[in-house]
Amino acid sequence: KNEVEQSPQNLTAQEGEFITINCSYSVGISALHWLQQHPGGGIVSLFMLSSGKKKHGRLIATINIQEKHSSLHITASHPRDSAVYICAVRFSSGGGADGLTFGKGTHLIIQP
Amino acid sequence: ETGVTQTPRHLVMGMTNKKSLKCEQHLGHNAMYWYKQSAKKPLELMFVYSLEERVENNSVPSRFSPECPNSSHLFLHLHTLQPEDSALYLCASSQGPAVRDTEAFFGQGTRLTVV
């Protein structure tokens, strides 16, 4: 079964802390996305990666294909980083126009 | 602003009503998607359209009826819904499944409440 597991489910931290959110998946993928969902519901794509590491501002995403694992890091966290972070993968299931399979999300709260 | 616009943002409807959700993108994308997000559950794929053809129906009940009149617009027609259908419905688009590893752009979602 194609599954995506995220941890932790909930995370509360103090402003300035280094944050790590983890994502594991069960079988081979062609791409992994990290998404950010704010309380209003809208989703913003943060990263799409299939290997290695990407960095954008204070956000860093890494993926280890062999271990089927990805991490999202936030450096110098800020209250505006408070959101739900969702890992989503596109499984290498062969042909067809499939969408993404999502983790349950990590609810992050950064306190001032 | 992601370039994908959904309307309405909020909708309350009775179980006997008929309503439609609308999604619009002008990003030149060829694939559009409907997702459902229920409370405390992961996002679930409902429908995929590629080049205006439905290519996936993820076992969605027939009370949900999608329509894709052109590559920029996607509708979700709703009729005789149940209270458990209350959820956030998200539309997304991407360059297209033929170019599979492309970024997906999401709309703001429609918060649907069925009473």
XYZ file of C-alpha atoms in Angstrom:
227
model
C 0.000 0.000 0.000
C 1.296 3.454 -0.881
C 1.570 5.398 2.362
C 3.049 8.659 3.582
C 3.857 9.115 7.254
C 4.751 12.416 8.885
C 6.158 13.186 12.298
C 5.548 14.842 14.592
C 1.810 15.466 14.199
C 2.011 18.544 16.410
C 4.994 20.709 17.291
C 5.168 23.799 19.478
C 8.452 25.672 19.691
C 9.846 29.019 20.729
C 10.767 31.707 18.262
C 14.294 31.212 16.988
C 14.403 27.455 17.393
C 15.559 25.097 14.647
C 12.612 23.015 13.443
C 12.662 19.593 11.780
C 9.658 17.839 10.297
C 9.998 14.326 8.944
C 8.300 12.395 6.160
C 8.609 8.707 5.302
C 7.002 6.844 2.461
C 6.501 3.214 1.674
C 7.523 2.626 -1.933
C 9.396 4.309 -4.747
C 8.455 7.818 -5.753
C 9.122 10.117 -8.668
C 8.812 13.332 -6.673
C 8.148 14.623 -3.172
C 6.521 17.915 -2.316
C 6.518 19.961 0.866
C 3.444 22.148 1.187
C 2.399 24.807 3.673
C -1.234 25.275 4.641
C -2.267 28.357 6.594
C -5.403 28.504 8.785
C -7.470 29.928 5.928
C -6.983 26.673 4.045
C -4.966 27.745 1.039
C -1.925 25.658 0.231
C 1.409 26.926 -0.992
C 4.028 24.697 -2.520
C 7.359 25.117 -0.738
C 9.551 22.558 -2.445
C 9.433 19.818 -4.997
C 12.397 17.466 -4.978
C 13.406 14.061 -6.218
C 16.963 13.939 -4.856
C 19.426 15.826 -2.701
C 18.657 19.084 -1.005
C 16.962 22.399 -1.739
C 17.102 25.682 0.152
C 14.868 28.709 0.018
C 15.454 31.414 2.578
C 15.169 29.862 6.024
C 13.685 26.643 4.689
C 15.711 23.575 3.751
C 14.342 20.318 2.345
C 16.327 17.118 2.020
C 15.476 13.718 0.643
C 17.159 10.317 0.952
C 15.816 8.096 -1.795
C 17.410 4.903 -0.453
C 15.896 5.396 2.990
C 12.581 6.696 1.589
C 12.739 9.683 3.890
C 12.600 13.451 3.628
C 13.006 16.249 6.142
C 11.911 19.869 6.160
C 14.003 22.199 8.299
C 13.207 25.743 9.378
C 16.054 27.825 10.732
C 15.510 30.804 13.046
C 11.798 30.026 13.290
C 9.300 32.869 13.532
C 5.645 33.018 14.612
C 4.655 33.600 10.981
C 5.978 30.098 10.244
C 3.034 28.721 12.229
C 1.058 26.566 9.814
C 0.390 22.969 8.840
C 3.242 21.468 6.820
C 2.245 18.658 4.517
C 4.426 16.117 2.776
C 3.057 14.774 -0.504
C 4.516 12.242 -2.882
C 3.948 11.091 -6.406
C 4.437 7.351 -6.406
C 6.280 5.692 -9.268
C 3.244 3.626 -10.115
C 3.664 3.602 -13.833
C 1.444 5.208 -16.441
C -1.643 7.258 -15.901
C -2.345 10.712 -14.601
C -2.253 10.213 -10.865
C -2.200 12.959 -8.336
C -0.360 13.279 -5.078
C -0.641 11.153 -1.938
C -0.543 13.265 1.176
C 0.648 12.864 4.722
C -1.639 13.971 7.548
C 0.418 17.085 8.105
C 2.422 18.552 10.966
C 0.754 21.350 12.877
C 3.530 23.782 13.826
C 3.111 26.606 16.318
C 5.951 29.029 16.919
C 5.484 31.039 20.103
C 7.003 34.519 20.473
C -1.534 34.272 -4.817
C -0.816 30.967 -6.538
C -2.589 31.631 -9.827
C -5.367 29.162 -9.052
C -8.631 30.792 -8.002
C -11.526 28.999 -6.365
C -15.032 30.305 -5.779
C -16.849 30.497 -3.545
C -14.519 30.488 -0.540
C -17.308 29.377 1.781
C -20.548 27.530 1.023
C -23.356 26.324 3.224
C -25.917 24.109 1.536
C -28.797 21.881 2.476
C -28.874 18.214 1.611
C -31.417 18.753 -1.147
C -29.616 21.684 -2.770
C -27.605 21.712 -5.964
C -24.512 23.883 -6.054
C -21.261 24.117 -8.002
C -17.685 24.872 -7.055
C -15.517 26.666 -9.565
C -11.778 26.605 -10.156
C -9.881 28.744 -12.623
C -6.225 28.885 -13.604
C -4.434 30.929 -16.212
C -1.028 29.372 -15.747
C -1.138 27.450 -18.989
C -1.377 24.153 -17.126
C -2.853 21.077 -18.757
C -3.854 19.085 -15.680
C -6.343 20.030 -12.995
C -7.314 18.210 -9.826
C -10.006 18.183 -7.168
C -8.978 17.214 -3.633
C -11.039 16.820 -0.467
C -9.675 17.623 2.977
C -11.807 16.418 5.867
C -11.070 17.277 9.466
C -8.014 15.439 10.787
C -7.564 13.457 7.574
C -5.008 13.746 4.785
C -5.938 15.357 1.541
C -7.692 12.869 -0.729
C -7.547 12.964 -4.490
C -11.028 13.015 -6.042
C -10.642 13.676 -9.757
C -7.905 14.333 -12.275
C -8.379 16.000 -15.634
C -5.694 16.070 -18.269
C -6.247 18.098 -21.436
C -9.935 18.365 -20.462
C -10.361 14.594 -20.286
C -11.105 12.896 -16.988
C -8.294 10.455 -16.377
C -8.975 9.435 -12.826
C -12.038 9.116 -10.633
C -10.878 8.022 -7.229
C -14.017 6.092 -6.227
C -15.941 9.262 -5.588
C -19.731 9.005 -5.065
C -21.887 10.127 -7.963
C -23.305 13.011 -5.926
C -20.045 14.739 -6.887
C -19.900 15.458 -10.617
C -16.848 17.170 -12.151
C -16.801 19.154 -15.350
C -13.840 20.529 -17.270
C -15.077 22.653 -20.198
C -11.581 23.845 -21.098
C -8.064 23.620 -19.761
C -8.475 26.757 -17.627
C -11.677 25.893 -15.813
C -12.807 23.072 -13.585
C -16.137 22.678 -11.831
C -17.424 20.363 -9.160
C -21.192 20.004 -9.245
C -22.785 18.979 -5.967
C -26.226 17.471 -5.394
C -27.954 15.642 -2.558
C -24.879 15.811 -0.371
C -24.610 14.380 3.126
C -23.360 16.137 6.281
C -20.212 13.975 6.157
C -19.340 15.646 2.860
C -18.594 18.831 4.782
C -14.915 19.528 4.148
C -12.420 21.806 2.461
C -12.383 21.195 -1.286
C -9.144 22.156 -2.970
C -8.399 22.576 -6.630
C -4.896 22.269 -8.029
C -3.235 22.470 -11.389
C 0.066 21.365 -12.835
C 1.872 21.479 -16.128
C 0.453 18.068 -16.908
C 0.818 14.407 -16.147
C 2.894 13.916 -19.257
C 5.520 15.937 -17.441
C 5.007 14.228 -14.163
C 7.499 15.787 -11.860
C 6.114 19.268 -11.965
C 5.020 21.558 -9.233
C 1.366 21.606 -8.273
C -0.338 24.935 -7.608
C -3.272 24.951 -5.220
C -6.238 27.241 -4.843
C -7.417 28.681 -1.534
C -10.109 26.060 -1.247
C -13.870 26.134 -0.706
C -15.025 25.439 2.833
C -18.242 23.451 2.361
C -20.758 22.854 5.123
C -23.721 20.564 4.460
C -26.628 21.070 6.825
